[in-house]
PDB file of C-alpha atoms in Angstrom:
ATOM      1  CA  MET A   7      -5.932 -19.201  12.086  1.00 55.00           C
ATOM      2  CA  ILE A   8      -2.959 -16.863  11.081  1.00 62.00           C
ATOM      3  CA  LEU A   9      -3.642 -15.123   7.681  1.00 75.00           C
ATOM      4  CA  ILE A  10      -1.061 -13.258   5.761  1.00 86.00           C
ATOM      5  CA  PRO A  11      -1.840 -10.034   3.672  1.00 92.00           C
ATOM      6  CA  LEU A  12      -3.256 -10.726   0.183  1.00 93.00           C
ATOM      7  CA  GLY A  13      -0.557  -8.470  -1.241  1.00 95.00           C
ATOM      8  CA  LEU A  14       1.368  -4.990  -1.334  1.00 96.00           C
ATOM      9  CA  VAL A  15       0.687  -2.391  -4.076  1.00 96.00           C
ATOM     10  CA  VAL A  16       2.460   0.767  -4.594  1.00 96.00           C
ATOM     11  CA  LEU A  17       0.090   3.586  -6.161  1.00 95.00           C
ATOM     12  CA  LYS A  18       1.181   6.935  -7.680  1.00 94.00           C
ATOM     13  CA  TRP A  19      -1.236   9.853  -8.039  1.00 91.00           C
ATOM     14  CA  ASP A  20      -1.371  10.989 -11.749  1.00 91.00           C
ATOM     15  CA  GLY A  21      -3.598  14.413 -12.137  1.00 87.00           C
ATOM     16  CA  GLU A  22      -5.174  13.201 -15.239  1.00 92.00           C
ATOM     17  CA  LEU A  23      -5.656   9.357 -14.671  1.00 92.00           C
ATOM     18  CA  GLY A  24      -5.923   9.137 -10.883  1.00 91.00           C
ATOM     19  CA  ALA A  25      -4.239   6.396  -8.807  1.00 93.00           C
ATOM     20  CA  VAL A  26      -1.915   4.347 -11.082  1.00 94.00           C
ATOM     21  CA  ILE A  27      -0.466   1.093 -10.063  1.00 94.00           C
ATOM     22  CA  GLU A  28       3.327   1.416  -9.999  1.00 94.00           C
ATOM     23  CA  ALA A  29       3.964  -2.126  -8.722  1.00 95.00           C
ATOM     24  CA  SER A  30       2.338  -4.912  -6.753  1.00 95.00           C
ATOM     25  CA  PHE A  31       2.888  -8.297  -5.303  1.00 95.00           C
ATOM     26  CA  PRO A  32       1.702 -10.821  -6.129  1.00 94.00           C
ATOM     27  CA  LYS A  33       1.487  -9.628  -9.932  1.00 88.00           C
ATOM     28  CA  ASN A  34      -1.777 -10.862  -9.802  1.00 89.00           C
ATOM     29  CA  LEU A  35      -3.537  -9.049  -7.010  1.00 91.00           C
ATOM     30  CA  SER A  36      -6.655  -7.500  -8.477  1.00 87.00           C
ATOM     31  CA  ILE A  37      -6.721  -3.842  -7.840  1.00 91.00           C
ATOM     32  CA  THR A  38      -9.247  -2.069  -9.937  1.00 92.00           C
ATOM     33  CA  PRO A  39      -8.955   1.529 -10.836  1.00 92.00           C
ATOM     34  CA  ASN A  40     -11.941   2.442  -8.800  1.00 92.00           C
ATOM     35  CA  PHE A  41     -10.270   0.544  -5.750  1.00 92.00           C
ATOM     36  CA  ALA A  42      -6.849   2.131  -6.278  1.00 93.00           C
ATOM     37  CA  ASN A  43      -8.611   5.716  -6.454  1.00 92.00           C
ATOM     38  CA  GLN A  44     -10.508   5.127  -3.089  1.00 91.00           C
ATOM     39  CA  ILE A  45      -7.469   3.870  -1.345  1.00 90.00           C
ATOM     40  CA  PHE A  46      -5.577   7.162  -2.451  1.00 88.00           C
ATOM     41  CA  SER A  47      -8.320   9.575  -1.798  1.00 86.00           C
ATOM     42  CA  MET A  48      -8.607   8.373   1.680  1.00 86.00           C
ATOM     43  CA  HIS A  49      -5.442  10.105   2.502  1.00 84.00           C
ATOM     44  CA  PHE A  50      -6.919  13.308   1.662  1.00 75.00           C
ATOM     45  CA  SER A  51      -9.478  15.577   3.477  1.00 65.00           C
ATOM     46  CA  GLY A  52     -10.547  18.285   1.359  1.00 59.00           C
ATOM     47  CA  ASP A  53      -7.759  19.272  -0.761  1.00 59.00           C
ATOM     48  CA  LEU A  54      -4.248  17.918  -1.541  1.00 56.00           C
ATOM     49  CA  SER A  55      -2.519  20.105   1.265  1.00 58.00           C
ATOM     50  CA  GLU A  56      -4.358  18.362   4.072  1.00 60.00           C
ATOM     51  CA  SER A  57      -3.436  14.566   4.292  1.00 66.00           C
ATOM     52  CA  SER A  58      -3.370  11.692   6.839  1.00 72.00           C
ATOM     53  CA  ASP A  59       0.030   9.656   6.481  1.00 87.00           C
ATOM     54  CA  LEU A  60      -1.383   6.192   7.563  1.00 88.00           C
ATOM     55  CA  ILE A  61      -4.798   5.079   7.237  1.00 86.00           C
ATOM     56  CA  GLY A  62      -6.884   1.916   7.493  1.00 90.00           C
ATOM     57  CA  LEU A  63     -10.023   1.329   5.886  1.00 88.00           C
ATOM     58  CA  GLN A  64     -12.484  -1.430   4.676  1.00 89.00           C
ATOM     59  CA  ILE A  65     -13.543  -1.491   0.813  1.00 83.00           C
ATOM     60  CA  LEU A  66     -16.025  -4.355   0.029  1.00 82.00           C
ATOM     61  CA  ASP A  67     -14.344  -7.753   1.045  1.00 87.00           C
ATOM     62  CA  LYS A  68     -10.945  -6.362   1.873  1.00 91.00           C
ATOM     63  CA  LYS A  69      -9.000  -4.290   4.652  1.00 93.00           C
ATOM     64  CA  VAL A  70      -6.225  -1.763   3.604  1.00 94.00           C
ATOM     65  CA  ILE A  71      -3.573  -0.218   5.349  1.00 95.00           C
ATOM     66  CA  SER A  72      -1.920   2.526   3.553  1.00 94.00           C
ATOM     67  CA  GLN A  73       1.153   4.866   3.908  1.00 94.00           C
ATOM     68  CA  LEU A  74       1.359   7.888   2.148  1.00 92.00           C
ATOM     69  CA  LEU A  75       4.786   8.995   0.805  1.00 91.00           C
ATOM     70  CA  ASN A  76       5.437  12.618  -0.417  1.00 85.00           C
ATOM     71  CA  PHE A  77       8.268  12.682  -3.077  1.00 79.00           C
ATOM     72  CA  GLY A  78       7.942  16.415  -3.306  1.00 78.00           C
ATOM     73  CA  GLN A  79       5.250  17.178  -6.234  1.00 83.00           C
ATOM     74  CA  ILE A  80       4.540  13.473  -6.613  1.00 88.00           C
ATOM     75  CA  LYS A  81       2.711  11.735  -4.094  1.00 89.00           C
ATOM     76  CA  ARG A  82       2.584   7.452  -3.766  1.00 93.00           C
ATOM     77  CA  SER A  83       0.789   5.158  -1.320  1.00 94.00           C
ATOM     78  CA  VAL A  84       1.914   1.847  -0.307  1.00 96.00           C
ATOM     79  CA  ALA A  85      -1.049  -0.269   0.684  1.00 96.00           C
ATOM     80  CA  LEU A  86      -1.131  -3.637   2.184  1.00 96.00           C
ATOM     81  CA  ILE A  87      -4.382  -5.457   1.150  1.00 95.00           C
ATOM     82  CA  LEU A  88      -5.805  -7.672   3.851  1.00 94.00           C
ATOM     83  CA  HIS A  89      -8.598 -10.240   4.201  1.00 91.00           C
ATOM     84  CA  LYS A  90     -11.763  -8.794   5.248  1.00 88.00           C
ATOM     85  CA  TYR A  91     -11.467 -10.606   8.849  1.00 86.00           C
ATOM     86  CA  GLU A  92      -7.928 -10.208   9.014  1.00 86.00           C
ATOM     87  CA  SER A  93      -6.450  -8.328  12.155  1.00 83.00           C
ATOM     88  CA  SER A  94      -4.411  -5.196  11.253  1.00 82.00           C
ATOM     89  CA  HIS A  95      -2.492  -5.513  14.626  1.00 78.00           C
ATOM     90  CA  ASN A  96       1.058  -5.137  14.199  1.00 84.00           C
ATOM     91  CA  LYS A  97       0.657  -4.907  10.356  1.00 91.00           C
ATOM     92  CA  GLU A  98       0.874  -1.133  10.524  1.00 91.00           C
ATOM     93  CA  LYS A  99       4.664  -1.153  11.806  1.00 92.00           C
ATOM     94  CA  LYS A 100       5.500  -3.772   9.106  1.00 93.00           C
ATOM     95  CA  LEU A 101       3.902  -1.445   6.603  1.00 94.00           C
ATOM     96  CA  VAL A 102       5.782   1.609   7.840  1.00 93.00           C
ATOM     97  CA  GLU A 103       9.134  -0.469   7.426  1.00 94.00           C
ATOM     98  CA  ILE A 104       8.250  -1.360   3.801  1.00 95.00           C
ATOM     99  CA  SER A 105       7.257   2.083   3.160  1.00 94.00           C
ATOM    100  CA  LYS A 106      10.941   3.424   4.399  1.00 94.00           C
ATOM    101  CA  GLU A 107      12.595   1.071   2.328  1.00 94.00           C
ATOM    102  CA  ILE A 108      10.769   2.331  -0.758  1.00 94.00           C
ATOM    103  CA  LYS A 109      11.113   5.819   0.138  1.00 93.00           C
ATOM    104  CA  SER A 110      14.916   5.703   0.811  1.00 92.00           C
ATOM    105  CA  ASP A 111      15.497   3.997  -2.955  1.00 92.00           C
ATOM    106  CA  LEU A 112      12.492   4.209  -5.015  1.00 90.00           C
ATOM    107  CA  ASN A 113      13.740   2.173  -7.905  1.00 91.00           C
ATOM    108  CA  HIS A 114      15.041  -0.743  -5.574  1.00 91.00           C
ATOM    109  CA  GLY A 115      11.968  -0.616  -3.700  1.00 92.00           C
ATOM    110  CA  LEU A 116       9.552  -1.083  -6.525  1.00 92.00           C
ATOM    111  CA  LYS A 117      11.831  -3.673  -8.379  1.00 93.00           C
ATOM    112  CA  ASN A 118      12.201  -5.758  -5.293  1.00 93.00           C
ATOM    113  CA  LEU A 119       8.496  -5.367  -3.814  1.00 94.00           C
ATOM    114  CA  GLU A 120       8.029  -9.157  -3.526  1.00 94.00           C
ATOM    115  CA  SER A 121      11.188  -9.535  -1.375  1.00 94.00           C
ATOM    116  CA  LEU A 122      10.215  -6.442   0.877  1.00 94.00           C
ATOM    117  CA  TYR A 123       6.917  -8.124   1.484  1.00 93.00           C
ATOM    118  CA  LYS A 124       8.430 -11.660   1.977  1.00 92.00           C
ATOM    119  CA  LYS A 125      10.862 -10.172   4.592  1.00 92.00           C
ATOM    120  CA  GLN A 126       8.388  -8.595   6.398  1.00 91.00           C
ATOM    121  CA  PHE A 127       5.938 -11.574   6.770  1.00 86.00           C
ATOM    122  CA  SER A 128       8.601 -14.216   7.200  1.00 79.00           C
ATOM    123  CA  LEU A 129       7.833 -15.890   3.856  1.00 69.00           C
ATOM    124  CA  LYS A 130      10.632 -17.662   1.838  1.00 57.00           C
TER     125      LYS A 130
END
């Protein structure tokens, strides 16, 4: 059985609020503030100066692959949410492609998250 990812989310780090959802697809993708903070914090070991650009983790019944994007002082994470038993094989490359498009034109990327997702996963 071939599974497609549950969705895609772009998180922005806010010093007071923590990880804030900037955009998600599908719109009804369930991401709690705690879940968002767990995804974002896994990029960092110790402090904000030491980070991992691409991470994979499992949180409860979901797998996550996340790419950290650095916009100077502002840090964002583009995360692909997978089913618990879904293979992440080949999905890292697709996430990196989506992240490149978002980084090259943030406003366009956030507005067109659905089309970026569908393009990478061959959905109409």
